Amino acid sequence: MDNPVSSRCPVCGIQIDTESLTSRIEITCDSFGGKNYCFCSENCRHHFLEDPRIAYFSMEIGVSNSMPTYSGGLGVLAGDIVKSSADLRLQMVAITLVSRKGYFRQKITKEGDQLEQPDEWDPAKTLTRMPNVATVTIEGRTVKVQAWLFEYQSITGGMVPILFLDTDMKENDPQDRRITDSLYGGDKTYRLKQEIVLGIGGARLLKNLPFKIRKYHMNEGHSSLLTLELLKENGMDAEKVRNLCVFTTHSPVEAAFDQFSYDLVQRMLGNEYLRGDIERYAGTENLNMAFLSLNLSKYINGVSLAHVEYSRKLFPGRYIRAVTNGVHSFTWTNLFFRELFDKYIPGWTNEPILLAKASEIPNREVWDAHTKAKTNLLTFVEKANGVQLDPEALTIGFARRFTGYKRSTLIFSDLHRLQDINRKEKIQFIFGGKAHPNDTDGKGLIRQIHEYAKILKDQISIVYLENYDMDIAAKLTSGVDVWLNTPLPPMEASGTSGMKAAHNGVVNFSVLDGWWMEGCIEGVTGWAIGPHPREMLMENERREVELRDLYNKLEYLIIPTFYNQKDAWITLMKNSIAKIAYYFQTQWVVRRYITEAYLI
Ligand SMILES: *Cc1c(COP(=O)(O)O)cnc(C)c1O
């Protein structure tokens, strides 16, 4: 082996001195995926290679900004779950696609038109190519699937391997080499090919590795073809497969689930799996990927209490639990707040629930940390867009995927009112976000924001940051004063960017939907926009209440508190940390998965 020997035990994180084998601890070494590992004890070796693991499947995983293998919330959540699993030293292996051309790199013209460019990266530069190869059959051709190994190393010493599946091998037909290029790119056929590689290729590759799998966790339905492979392996015993599978559903509407016609499925998969068997679990009309996961998983969860209410309507008769999403606390806390937490809440990185003690941090230090984060963001904005924003002005951030239901232009519904508010006390906006290349509505919204920016340019500064990614998300969710979210209920299944904001004392101002239904304590952790979803209102009435709240709360609550009652504002900031961040974090999510889904 020419790969270096890891100097920490990948199970318990104990430092291993590989030079002096005279140490008291018995060191054993073994290899996995083309790498050599040394363990502090036989017990840890056994745990790493032979104890059953959790296989976490996700079409996208965003673990670091240098690997553009994610598009948005779903992938970032998957990355955060991997990180917290490593923190907890949970034996997990994550499986995703290598997406060599990423999602896309966003350019925006002066007019606000989005241009998409490939976001290429080379896994060979930083990852290890594993010697193990799996094969799948697509359109009658044999397609080889290899994997690149990335080891997510936690500061606790825990490590989770992430396997990035890749069909770009010279043995493959040229068209098949492109299957793992573009995340969510191409047409339905391309998507199905990707999902064959992820679900079936991923399951088969795991079989070639030295470890056993305790549970297969499908993050969204994209990987659900793996259940067909498991059925085959288990003599078509659905009960056995259900006991092996965990499914997390992420949307409250059926239209969001991938569906494929059986003609297409037949063309791509051939007769490897019998149509009757697939139809039994995936629907008779189309192959519905969510139904397939749902019907073959014992443990099913939605991603917030509100989302689960809708999911139960969508999947009647199924017991669906609510595990509200979170974020990886360390990743999403900026440098200045990390220092502050280290000082006042030692141990918070390994035990984020301790953030509940944030109320004890002195106000001045909270404000100083925030000011530094804000300066950091405004410096970045100036470099990126050449716009000098006012460091003293109330700064409102809005960034996420651009698509109809997120209603990114709602705040501009009444420009006169907005101008009136701004005349009293200054406000400024920073926007960011990509629209899917085929989402013409989403692209239209980006253009509209640019138009509003032009109309208001002499009064209100509105900046749009290009190519929203994890780095920009981290800067934005820590550097603005208020984090705005205006989705159309019940479409926001959870949302996570507001949780990132809360970790940095950025105050949420959001429509009551998804996680905010649980996070919002009016006037204490932030403010709600619009009525409670249970209030029966006509669409136009609901919108009226939303707009009234949006402008009235901004004018009469948010602005006066921010400008004239600094201590009250800082209390809101500290409440965001102590009453939101302490709970909405992925360590809690993973702990719940362990006790409710993985260990049963
Ligand atoms: C956190 C994050 C998201 C999710 O944002 P929501 O407001 O929850 O939709 C999307 N994109 C990136 C890059 C993120 O970091």
Coordinates of C-alpha atoms and ligand atoms in Angstrom, one line a residue:
M1 CA 0.0 0.0 0.0
D2 CA 1.4 3.4 -0.9
N3 CA -1.3 5.2 0.9
P4 CA -0.2 6.7 4.2
V5 CA -1.2 5.0 7.4
S6 CA -3.8 6.9 9.3
S7 CA -2.4 8.1 12.6
R8 CA -5.7 8.0 14.5
C9 CA -7.9 5.0 15.2
P10 CA -10.8 5.6 12.8
V11 CA -13.3 4.3 15.4
C12 CA -12.5 5.9 18.7
G13 CA -10.1 8.6 17.5
I14 CA -7.2 7.6 19.8
Q15 CA -3.9 8.9 18.5
I16 CA -1.8 5.9 17.3
D17 CA 2.0 6.2 17.3
T18 CA 2.7 3.9 14.4
E19 CA 6.5 4.3 14.8
S20 CA 6.8 2.9 18.3
L21 CA 4.9 -0.3 18.1
T22 CA 6.1 -1.0 21.6
S23 CA 3.3 1.1 23.0
R24 CA 1.0 -0.6 25.5
I25 CA -1.9 -0.6 23.2
E26 CA -2.2 -3.5 20.8
I27 CA -2.2 -2.0 17.3
T28 CA -3.8 -4.0 14.4
C29 CA -3.9 -2.8 10.9
D30 CA -6.2 -3.7 8.0
S31 CA -7.3 -2.2 4.7
F32 CA -10.5 -0.9 3.4
G33 CA -11.3 0.7 0.0
G34 CA -7.6 0.8 -1.0
K35 CA -6.5 2.4 2.3
N36 CA -4.7 1.0 5.2
Y37 CA -6.0 1.7 8.7
C38 CA -4.5 1.1 12.0
F39 CA -6.7 0.5 15.0
C40 CA -5.9 1.0 18.6
S41 CA -7.3 -2.4 19.5
E42 CA -8.7 -5.5 17.9
N43 CA -12.1 -4.4 19.3
C44 CA -12.0 -1.2 17.2
R45 CA -10.8 -3.1 14.1
H46 CA -13.8 -5.5 14.5
H47 CA -16.2 -2.6 15.0
F48 CA -14.9 -0.8 11.9
L49 CA -14.9 -3.7 9.5
E50 CA -17.3 -6.3 10.9
D51 CA -20.0 -4.7 13.0
P52 CA -23.0 -3.7 10.8
R53 CA -23.1 -0.1 9.6
I54 CA -25.7 2.3 8.5
A55 CA -25.6 2.9 4.8
Y56 CA -26.9 6.5 4.1
F57 CA -27.9 7.0 0.5
S58 CA -28.4 10.5 -0.9
M59 CA -28.4 11.7 -4.5
E60 CA -26.5 14.8 -3.3
I61 CA -24.2 15.3 -0.4
G62 CA -22.7 18.7 0.4
V63 CA -19.8 18.2 2.8
S64 CA -17.3 20.8 1.6
N65 CA -17.6 23.7 -0.8
S66 CA -14.7 22.3 -2.8
M67 CA -16.8 19.3 -3.9
P68 CA -19.8 20.7 -5.8
T69 CA -21.8 17.5 -5.4
Y70 CA -24.9 19.3 -4.0
S71 CA -27.6 21.6 -5.2
G72 CA -29.2 22.9 -2.1
G73 CA -30.9 22.1 1.2
L74 CA -31.2 18.3 0.7
G75 CA -27.5 17.8 0.0
V76 CA -26.4 20.2 2.7
L77 CA -28.6 18.4 5.2
A78 CA -27.1 15.0 4.1
G79 CA -23.6 16.4 4.6
D80 CA -24.6 17.7 8.0
I81 CA -26.0 14.3 9.0
V82 CA -22.7 12.6 7.9
K83 CA -20.8 15.2 10.0
S84 CA -22.8 14.6 13.1
S85 CA -22.7 10.9 12.7
A86 CA -18.9 11.1 12.6
D87 CA -19.0 13.3 15.7
L88 CA -21.0 10.6 17.5
R89 CA -18.6 7.9 16.1
L90 CA -21.6 6.2 14.6
Q91 CA -20.6 3.5 12.2
M92 CA -22.0 4.9 8.9
V93 CA -21.1 4.8 5.3
A94 CA -22.6 7.4 2.9
I95 CA -23.2 6.8 -0.7
T96 CA -23.8 9.5 -3.3
L97 CA -22.9 10.4 -6.9
V98 CA -19.6 12.0 -7.9
S99 CA -21.3 14.6 -10.1
R100 CA -18.1 15.5 -11.9
K101 CA -19.8 18.6 -13.5
G102 CA -21.5 19.6 -10.2
Y103 CA -25.0 21.1 -10.2
F104 CA -23.9 24.2 -12.2
R105 CA -22.0 27.4 -11.7
Q106 CA -24.3 30.4 -11.8
K107 CA -23.5 33.6 -13.7
I108 CA -26.0 36.5 -13.7
T109 CA -26.1 39.2 -16.4
K110 CA -26.8 42.8 -15.6
E111 CA -30.4 42.2 -16.6
G112 CA -30.7 39.4 -14.1
D113 CA -30.6 36.5 -16.5
Q114 CA -29.1 33.4 -15.1
L115 CA -26.4 31.6 -17.1
E116 CA -25.4 28.1 -16.3
Q117 CA -21.9 26.7 -16.6
P118 CA -20.6 23.3 -15.7
D119 CA -19.0 23.3 -12.3
E120 CA -16.3 20.7 -12.9
W121 CA -14.1 19.1 -10.3
D122 CA -11.6 16.3 -10.3
P123 CA -12.1 13.7 -7.6
A124 CA -8.7 12.3 -8.4
K125 CA -7.0 15.4 -6.9
T126 CA -8.3 14.9 -3.4
L127 CA -10.1 11.5 -3.1
T128 CA -8.9 7.9 -3.2
R129 CA -10.1 5.7 -6.0
M130 CA -11.4 2.5 -4.5
P131 CA -10.4 -0.8 -6.1
N132 CA -13.9 -2.2 -5.8
V133 CA -16.2 -2.0 -8.8
A134 CA -19.9 -2.9 -9.2
T135 CA -21.8 -3.4 -12.5
V136 CA -25.3 -2.5 -13.4
T137 CA -27.2 -3.2 -16.6
I138 CA -28.7 -0.1 -18.4
E139 CA -30.4 -0.4 -21.8
G140 CA -28.8 -3.8 -22.1
R141 CA -25.3 -2.5 -21.7
T142 CA -23.1 -3.4 -18.8
V143 CA -22.1 -0.3 -16.9
K144 CA -19.2 -0.4 -14.5
V145 CA -19.5 1.7 -11.3
Q146 CA -16.5 2.7 -9.3
A147 CA -16.3 4.9 -6.2
W148 CA -14.1 7.6 -4.8
L149 CA -13.5 7.5 -1.1
F150 CA -13.7 10.7 1.0
E151 CA -13.2 10.3 4.7
Y152 CA -15.1 12.8 6.8
Q153 CA -13.0 13.2 9.9
S154 CA -14.6 14.6 13.0
I155 CA -12.7 16.5 15.6
T156 CA -13.9 13.8 18.0
G157 CA -11.9 11.2 16.1
G158 CA -14.9 9.6 14.5
M159 CA -14.8 9.1 10.7
V160 CA -17.5 8.4 8.1
P161 CA -16.4 7.2 4.7
I162 CA -18.4 8.8 1.8
L163 CA -18.4 6.9 -1.5
F164 CA -18.9 9.0 -4.6
L165 CA -20.1 6.7 -7.3
D166 CA -18.6 7.3 -10.8
T167 CA -19.3 5.7 -14.2
D168 CA -16.5 7.6 -16.0
M169 CA -14.4 4.5 -16.7
K170 CA -12.9 3.7 -20.0
E171 CA -14.5 0.2 -20.1
N172 CA -17.9 1.9 -20.3
D173 CA -19.7 3.0 -23.5
P174 CA -19.0 6.8 -24.0
Q175 CA -22.7 7.8 -23.2
D176 CA -22.6 5.8 -20.0
R177 CA -19.4 7.5 -18.8
R178 CA -21.5 10.7 -18.6
I179 CA -24.2 9.3 -16.3
T180 CA -22.6 10.6 -13.1
D181 CA -21.7 14.1 -14.6
S182 CA -24.5 16.5 -13.9
L183 CA -26.6 16.6 -10.7
Y184 CA -30.3 16.9 -11.6
G185 CA -29.2 17.5 -15.3
G186 CA -30.6 16.1 -18.5
D187 CA -34.0 14.5 -19.0
K188 CA -36.1 11.8 -17.4
T189 CA -34.0 9.0 -19.0
Y190 CA -30.8 10.5 -17.7
R191 CA -32.3 10.8 -14.2
L192 CA -33.4 7.2 -14.2
K193 CA -29.9 6.1 -15.2
Q194 CA -28.5 8.1 -12.4
E195 CA -30.9 6.5 -9.9
I196 CA -30.1 3.0 -11.2
V197 CA -26.4 3.8 -10.6
L198 CA -27.1 5.3 -7.1
G199 CA -29.6 2.7 -5.8
I200 CA -28.6 -0.6 -7.5
G201 CA -25.0 0.3 -8.2
G202 CA -24.6 1.6 -4.7
A203 CA -26.2 -1.5 -3.1
R204 CA -24.0 -3.8 -5.2
L205 CA -20.8 -1.9 -4.4
L206 CA -21.5 -2.2 -0.7
K207 CA -21.7 -5.9 -1.2
N208 CA -18.1 -5.9 -2.5
L209 CA -16.8 -4.1 0.6
P210 CA -15.7 -5.8 3.8
F211 CA -18.5 -4.5 6.0
K212 CA -22.1 -5.6 6.7
I213 CA -25.0 -3.2 6.6
R214 CA -27.5 -2.8 9.4
K215 CA -29.9 -0.4 7.8
Y216 CA -30.2 1.3 4.4
H217 CA -31.3 4.9 4.9
M218 CA -32.8 6.5 1.8
N219 CA -32.6 10.3 2.1
E220 CA -35.4 11.1 -0.4
G221 CA -36.7 8.5 -2.9
H222 CA -33.9 9.0 -5.4
S223 CA -32.1 5.8 -4.2
S224 CA -35.2 3.6 -3.7
L225 CA -34.3 1.2 -6.5
L226 CA -31.9 -0.3 -3.9
T227 CA -35.0 -1.9 -2.4
L228 CA -35.4 -4.0 -5.6
E229 CA -31.9 -5.3 -5.2
L230 CA -32.6 -6.1 -1.5
L231 CA -35.8 -7.9 -2.4
K232 CA -33.9 -10.0 -4.9
E233 CA -31.3 -10.8 -2.3
N234 CA -33.8 -11.7 0.3
G235 CA -35.9 -14.1 -1.8
M236 CA -38.6 -11.4 -2.4
D237 CA -39.4 -11.2 1.3
A238 CA -40.7 -7.7 1.7
E239 CA -40.9 -7.9 5.5
K240 CA -37.2 -8.6 5.6
V241 CA -36.4 -5.7 3.3
R242 CA -38.7 -3.4 5.4
N243 CA -36.7 -4.2 8.5
L244 CA -33.6 -3.2 6.6
C245 CA -34.9 0.1 5.3
V246 CA -35.3 3.7 6.6
F247 CA -36.9 6.4 4.5
T248 CA -36.9 10.1 4.9
T249 CA -39.4 12.0 2.8
H250 CA -38.8 15.6 2.0
S251 CA -41.8 17.1 0.1
P252 CA -45.4 17.6 1.0
V253 CA -46.6 17.3 -2.6
E254 CA -46.6 14.2 -4.9
A255 CA -45.5 16.2 -7.9
A256 CA -42.1 16.6 -6.3
F257 CA -41.4 12.8 -6.3
D258 CA -39.6 11.3 -9.2
Q259 CA -41.9 9.1 -11.4
F260 CA -41.0 7.1 -14.4
S261 CA -43.2 5.4 -17.0
Y262 CA -43.0 1.6 -17.0
D263 CA -42.0 1.8 -20.7
L264 CA -38.9 3.8 -19.8
V265 CA -38.2 1.5 -16.8
Q266 CA -38.5 -1.5 -19.0
R267 CA -36.1 0.1 -21.6
M268 CA -33.5 1.0 -19.0
L269 CA -33.7 -1.9 -16.6
G270 CA -34.8 -4.7 -18.9
N271 CA -36.3 -7.7 -17.2
E272 CA -33.9 -7.8 -14.3
Y273 CA -36.8 -7.1 -11.9
L274 CA -40.3 -8.3 -12.7
R275 CA -42.7 -5.6 -13.5
G276 CA -45.4 -7.1 -11.3
D277 CA -43.0 -7.0 -8.3
I278 CA -42.2 -3.4 -9.0
E279 CA -45.8 -2.4 -9.4
R280 CA -46.8 -3.9 -6.1
Y281 CA -44.7 -1.4 -4.3
A282 CA -44.1 1.5 -6.7
G283 CA -47.6 2.0 -8.1
T284 CA -49.4 0.6 -11.1
E285 CA -49.4 3.7 -13.3
N286 CA -45.8 4.9 -13.0
L287 CA -42.8 3.8 -11.0
N288 CA -43.1 6.3 -8.1
M289 CA -39.8 6.4 -6.3
A290 CA -41.3 7.7 -3.1
F291 CA -43.9 5.0 -3.0
L292 CA -41.2 2.4 -3.6
S293 CA -39.2 3.6 -0.6
L294 CA -42.3 4.1 1.5
N295 CA -43.7 0.6 0.9
L296 CA -40.4 -1.1 1.6
S297 CA -39.3 0.8 4.7
K298 CA -40.4 0.1 8.2
Y299 CA -39.3 3.4 9.6
I300 CA -40.5 6.5 7.7
N301 CA -40.0 10.1 8.7
G302 CA -40.9 13.5 7.5
V303 CA -38.7 16.5 8.2
S304 CA -40.9 18.7 10.5
L305 CA -44.1 18.3 12.5
A306 CA -46.0 20.4 9.9
H307 CA -44.6 18.4 7.0
V308 CA -45.6 15.1 8.6
E309 CA -49.2 16.3 8.9
Y310 CA -49.3 16.7 5.1
S311 CA -47.3 13.5 4.5
R312 CA -49.9 11.5 6.4
K313 CA -52.5 12.8 4.0
L314 CA -50.3 11.9 1.1
F315 CA -49.6 8.4 2.3
P316 CA -52.8 7.4 4.2
G317 CA -52.5 4.5 6.5
R318 CA -48.7 4.8 7.0
Y319 CA -47.1 5.6 10.3
I320 CA -44.9 8.6 9.5
R321 CA -42.8 10.1 12.2
A322 CA -41.5 13.6 12.5
V323 CA -37.8 14.2 12.9
T324 CA -37.3 17.9 12.3
N325 CA -34.2 18.7 10.3
G326 CA -31.2 20.4 11.8
V327 CA -27.8 21.8 10.8
H328 CA -24.3 20.8 11.9
S329 CA -23.6 23.3 14.6
F330 CA -19.8 23.7 14.2
T331 CA -20.0 24.0 10.4
W332 CA -22.6 26.7 10.5
T333 CA -21.4 28.8 13.3
N334 CA -19.0 31.5 12.1
L335 CA -15.5 32.0 13.5
F336 CA -16.5 34.9 15.9
F337 CA -19.3 33.0 17.5
R338 CA -17.3 29.9 17.7
E339 CA -14.7 31.8 19.8
L340 CA -17.5 33.2 22.0
F341 CA -19.1 29.8 22.5
D342 CA -15.7 28.3 23.3
K343 CA -15.3 30.9 26.0
Y344 CA -18.7 30.7 27.6
I345 CA -20.0 27.2 26.6
P346 CA -17.0 24.9 26.5
G347 CA -17.9 21.5 24.9
W348 CA -20.6 23.0 22.7
T349 CA -19.1 21.5 19.5
N350 CA -19.4 17.9 20.7
E351 CA -22.6 18.7 22.6
P352 CA -24.5 21.4 20.7
I353 CA -27.5 21.1 23.1
L354 CA -25.3 23.1 25.5
L355 CA -26.1 26.2 23.3
A356 CA -29.2 26.5 25.5
K357 CA -26.8 28.3 27.9
A358 CA -26.2 31.1 25.4
S359 CA -28.4 33.5 27.4
E360 CA -25.4 33.9 29.9
I361 CA -23.1 35.4 27.3
P362 CA -22.6 39.2 27.9
N363 CA -24.5 41.3 25.5
R364 CA -21.5 43.4 24.4
E365 CA -19.6 40.3 23.3
V366 CA -22.6 39.0 21.3
W367 CA -22.9 42.3 19.6
D368 CA -19.1 42.5 18.9
A369 CA -19.1 39.0 17.3
H370 CA -22.1 39.9 15.2
T371 CA -20.5 43.1 14.1
K372 CA -17.4 41.3 13.0
A373 CA -19.5 38.7 11.0
K374 CA -21.4 41.6 9.4
T375 CA -18.2 43.4 8.4
N376 CA -16.9 40.2 7.0
L377 CA -20.1 39.8 4.8
L378 CA -20.1 43.4 3.7
T379 CA -16.5 43.2 2.7
F380 CA -17.3 40.1 0.6
V381 CA -20.3 41.9 -1.0
E382 CA -18.1 44.8 -2.0
K383 CA -15.5 42.5 -3.5
A384 CA -18.1 40.4 -5.3
N385 CA -20.5 43.1 -6.5
G386 CA -18.7 46.4 -6.0
V387 CA -21.4 47.7 -3.8
Q388 CA -20.7 49.4 -0.5
L389 CA -23.4 48.6 1.9
D390 CA -24.0 50.5 5.1
P391 CA -22.6 48.6 8.2
E392 CA -25.0 50.5 10.5
A393 CA -28.2 49.7 8.4
L394 CA -30.6 47.0 9.2
T395 CA -29.6 44.3 6.7
I396 CA -32.1 41.7 5.6
G397 CA -30.9 38.4 3.9
F398 CA -32.8 36.1 1.6
A399 CA -31.1 33.2 -0.1
R400 CA -32.2 29.8 -1.1
R401 CA -33.2 27.9 -4.2
F402 CA -35.2 30.2 -6.5
T403 CA -38.5 28.5 -7.4
G404 CA -42.1 29.6 -7.4
Y405 CA -43.3 28.5 -3.9
K406 CA -40.4 30.2 -2.1
R407 CA -41.9 33.5 -3.2
S408 CA -38.6 35.4 -3.1
T409 CA -40.3 38.6 -4.4
L410 CA -43.0 38.8 -1.8
I411 CA -41.3 41.6 0.1
F412 CA -41.6 43.8 -3.0
S413 CA -45.3 43.4 -3.2
D414 CA -45.8 47.1 -2.1
L415 CA -42.9 49.2 -3.2
H416 CA -44.4 52.4 -1.8
R417 CA -44.8 50.9 1.6
L418 CA -41.3 49.6 1.5
Q419 CA -40.0 53.0 0.5
D420 CA -42.0 54.7 3.3
I421 CA -40.5 52.3 5.8
N422 CA -37.0 53.0 4.5
R423 CA -37.5 56.7 4.8
K424 CA -37.9 56.4 8.5
E425 CA -35.0 54.0 9.1
K426 CA -32.6 52.6 6.6
I427 CA -33.0 49.0 5.4
Q428 CA -30.9 47.1 2.8
F429 CA -31.2 43.6 1.2
I430 CA -28.9 40.9 0.2
F431 CA -30.2 38.1 -2.0
G432 CA -28.8 34.9 -3.5
G433 CA -29.8 31.6 -5.0
K434 CA -29.9 29.5 -8.1
A435 CA -32.9 28.4 -10.1
H436 CA -32.9 25.0 -11.7
P437 CA -32.0 25.3 -15.4
N438 CA -35.5 24.2 -16.4
D439 CA -37.3 26.3 -13.9
T440 CA -38.4 29.3 -16.0
D441 CA -40.5 30.7 -13.1
G442 CA -37.5 30.6 -10.8
K443 CA -35.3 32.3 -13.3
G444 CA -38.0 35.0 -13.8
L445 CA -37.9 35.7 -10.0
I446 CA -34.1 36.3 -10.2
R447 CA -34.8 38.8 -13.1
Q448 CA -37.5 40.5 -11.1
I449 CA -35.3 41.1 -8.1
H450 CA -32.8 42.8 -10.4
E451 CA -35.6 44.9 -11.7
Y452 CA -36.7 45.9 -8.2
A453 CA -33.1 46.7 -7.4
K454 CA -33.0 49.1 -10.3
I455 CA -36.3 50.8 -9.5
L456 CA -35.3 51.3 -5.8
K457 CA -31.6 52.0 -6.4
D458 CA -31.7 55.6 -5.2
Q459 CA -33.3 54.6 -1.9
I460 CA -32.8 51.0 -0.9
S461 CA -29.6 49.0 -1.7
I462 CA -30.5 45.5 -3.0
V463 CA -27.6 43.2 -3.8
Y464 CA -27.8 39.9 -5.5
L465 CA -24.9 37.5 -4.9
E466 CA -24.1 35.2 -7.8
N467 CA -23.5 31.4 -7.5
Y468 CA -25.0 30.8 -4.0
D469 CA -23.1 27.9 -2.4
M470 CA -22.2 26.7 1.1
D471 CA -19.5 29.3 1.6
I472 CA -21.8 32.2 0.6
A473 CA -24.6 30.6 2.7
A474 CA -22.3 30.6 5.7
K475 CA -21.3 34.3 5.2
L476 CA -24.9 35.4 4.6
T477 CA -26.6 33.5 7.4
S478 CA -24.1 34.9 9.9
G479 CA -23.6 38.4 8.6
V480 CA -27.1 39.9 8.1
D481 CA -29.3 41.1 10.9
V482 CA -32.6 39.5 9.9
W483 CA -33.1 36.3 7.9
L484 CA -36.3 36.5 5.8
N485 CA -38.3 33.5 4.5
T486 CA -41.6 33.8 2.7
P487 CA -42.6 30.3 1.4
L488 CA -46.1 29.4 0.4
P489 CA -47.4 27.0 3.1
P490 CA -47.3 24.0 3.2
M491 CA -44.6 23.8 0.6
E492 CA -41.5 24.4 2.8
A493 CA -41.2 20.9 4.3
S494 CA -38.6 22.0 6.8
G495 CA -36.0 24.6 5.6
T496 CA -32.7 24.8 7.3
S497 CA -31.1 28.1 6.4
G498 CA -33.0 29.8 9.2
M499 CA -31.4 27.4 11.7
K500 CA -27.9 28.4 10.4
A501 CA -28.9 32.0 11.0
A502 CA -30.0 31.2 14.5
H503 CA -26.6 29.7 15.3
N504 CA -25.1 33.1 14.6
G505 CA -27.6 35.2 16.4
V506 CA -29.3 36.3 13.2
V507 CA -33.0 36.8 13.9
N508 CA -35.6 34.9 11.8
F509 CA -38.6 36.7 10.3
S510 CA -40.6 34.0 8.4
V511 CA -43.9 32.7 7.2
L512 CA -45.2 29.9 9.6
D513 CA -44.3 26.8 7.6
G514 CA -41.9 23.9 8.0
W515 CA -39.5 24.1 10.9
W516 CA -40.5 27.7 11.8
M517 CA -43.8 26.3 13.1
E518 CA -41.8 24.8 15.9
G519 CA -39.0 27.3 16.2
C520 CA -41.0 30.5 16.4
I521 CA -41.9 32.0 19.7
E522 CA -43.4 35.3 18.7
G523 CA -41.3 38.2 19.7
V524 CA -38.9 35.9 21.6
T525 CA -37.1 33.9 19.0
G526 CA -38.2 36.1 16.0
W527 CA -41.4 36.9 14.3
A528 CA -44.0 35.1 12.2
I529 CA -45.4 36.4 8.9
G530 CA -49.0 35.7 8.2
P531 CA -51.6 33.5 9.9
H532 CA -51.3 30.1 11.4
P533 CA -51.8 27.5 8.6
R534 CA -54.7 26.0 10.4
E535 CA -56.7 29.2 10.1
M536 CA -59.1 28.6 7.2
L537 CA -58.6 31.6 4.9
M538 CA -59.1 32.2 1.2
E539 CA -55.8 32.5 -0.7
N540 CA -56.2 36.3 -1.2
E541 CA -57.1 36.8 2.5
R542 CA -54.1 34.8 3.6
R543 CA -51.9 37.0 1.3
E544 CA -53.4 40.1 2.8
V545 CA -52.5 39.0 6.3
E546 CA -49.0 38.0 5.2
L547 CA -48.4 41.4 3.6
R548 CA -49.8 43.2 6.6
D549 CA -47.5 41.3 9.0
L550 CA -44.5 41.7 6.6
Y551 CA -44.7 45.5 6.5
N552 CA -46.2 46.2 9.9
K553 CA -43.8 44.0 11.9
L554 CA -40.9 45.3 9.9
E555 CA -41.9 49.0 10.6
Y556 CA -43.3 48.8 14.1
L557 CA -41.4 45.9 15.7
I558 CA -38.2 45.0 13.9
I559 CA -36.9 48.4 13.0
P560 CA -37.6 50.2 16.3
T561 CA -36.0 47.3 18.3
F562 CA -33.0 47.1 16.1
Y563 CA -32.3 50.8 16.0
N564 CA -33.5 52.0 19.4
Q565 CA -33.5 49.1 21.8
K566 CA -30.1 47.4 21.3
D567 CA -30.4 45.3 24.5
A568 CA -33.8 43.9 23.5
W569 CA -32.4 43.1 20.1
I570 CA -29.5 41.3 21.6
T571 CA -31.9 39.3 23.8
L572 CA -33.6 38.2 20.6
M573 CA -30.2 37.2 19.2
K574 CA -29.3 35.2 22.3
N575 CA -32.8 33.6 22.3
S576 CA -32.2 32.5 18.7
I577 CA -29.1 30.6 19.9
A578 CA -30.5 29.3 23.2
K579 CA -34.0 28.5 22.1
I580 CA -33.5 27.5 18.5
A581 CA -29.9 26.5 17.6
Y582 CA -29.6 24.3 20.7
Y583 CA -32.4 22.1 19.3
F584 CA -32.4 22.4 15.5
Q585 CA -29.0 20.7 15.0
T586 CA -28.1 17.4 13.3
Q587 CA -26.6 15.8 16.3
W588 CA -30.1 15.7 17.8
V589 CA -31.4 14.4 14.5
V590 CA -28.8 11.6 14.3
R591 CA -29.4 10.7 18.0
R592 CA -33.1 10.3 17.2
Y593 CA -32.3 8.2 14.1
I594 CA -30.1 6.0 16.2
T595 CA -32.7 5.3 18.9
E596 CA -35.8 5.3 16.7
A597 CA -34.7 3.9 13.4
Y598 CA -31.2 2.4 13.4
L599 CA -31.1 0.3 16.6
I600 CA -34.5 -1.4 16.2
Ligands
LIG1 C1 -28.7 25.7 3.8 C2 -28.6 25.8 2.3 C3 -29.8 25.7 1.6 C4 -31.2 25.5 2.2 O1 -31.8 26.7 2.4 P1 -33.4 26.8 2.7 O2 -33.6 28.2 3.0 O3 -33.6 25.9 3.9 O4 -34.1 26.3 1.6 C5 -29.7 25.8 0.2 N1 -28.5 26.0 -0.4 C6 -27.4 26.1 0.3 C7 -26.1 26.3 -0.4 C8 -27.4 26.0 1.7 O5 -26.2 26.1 2.4

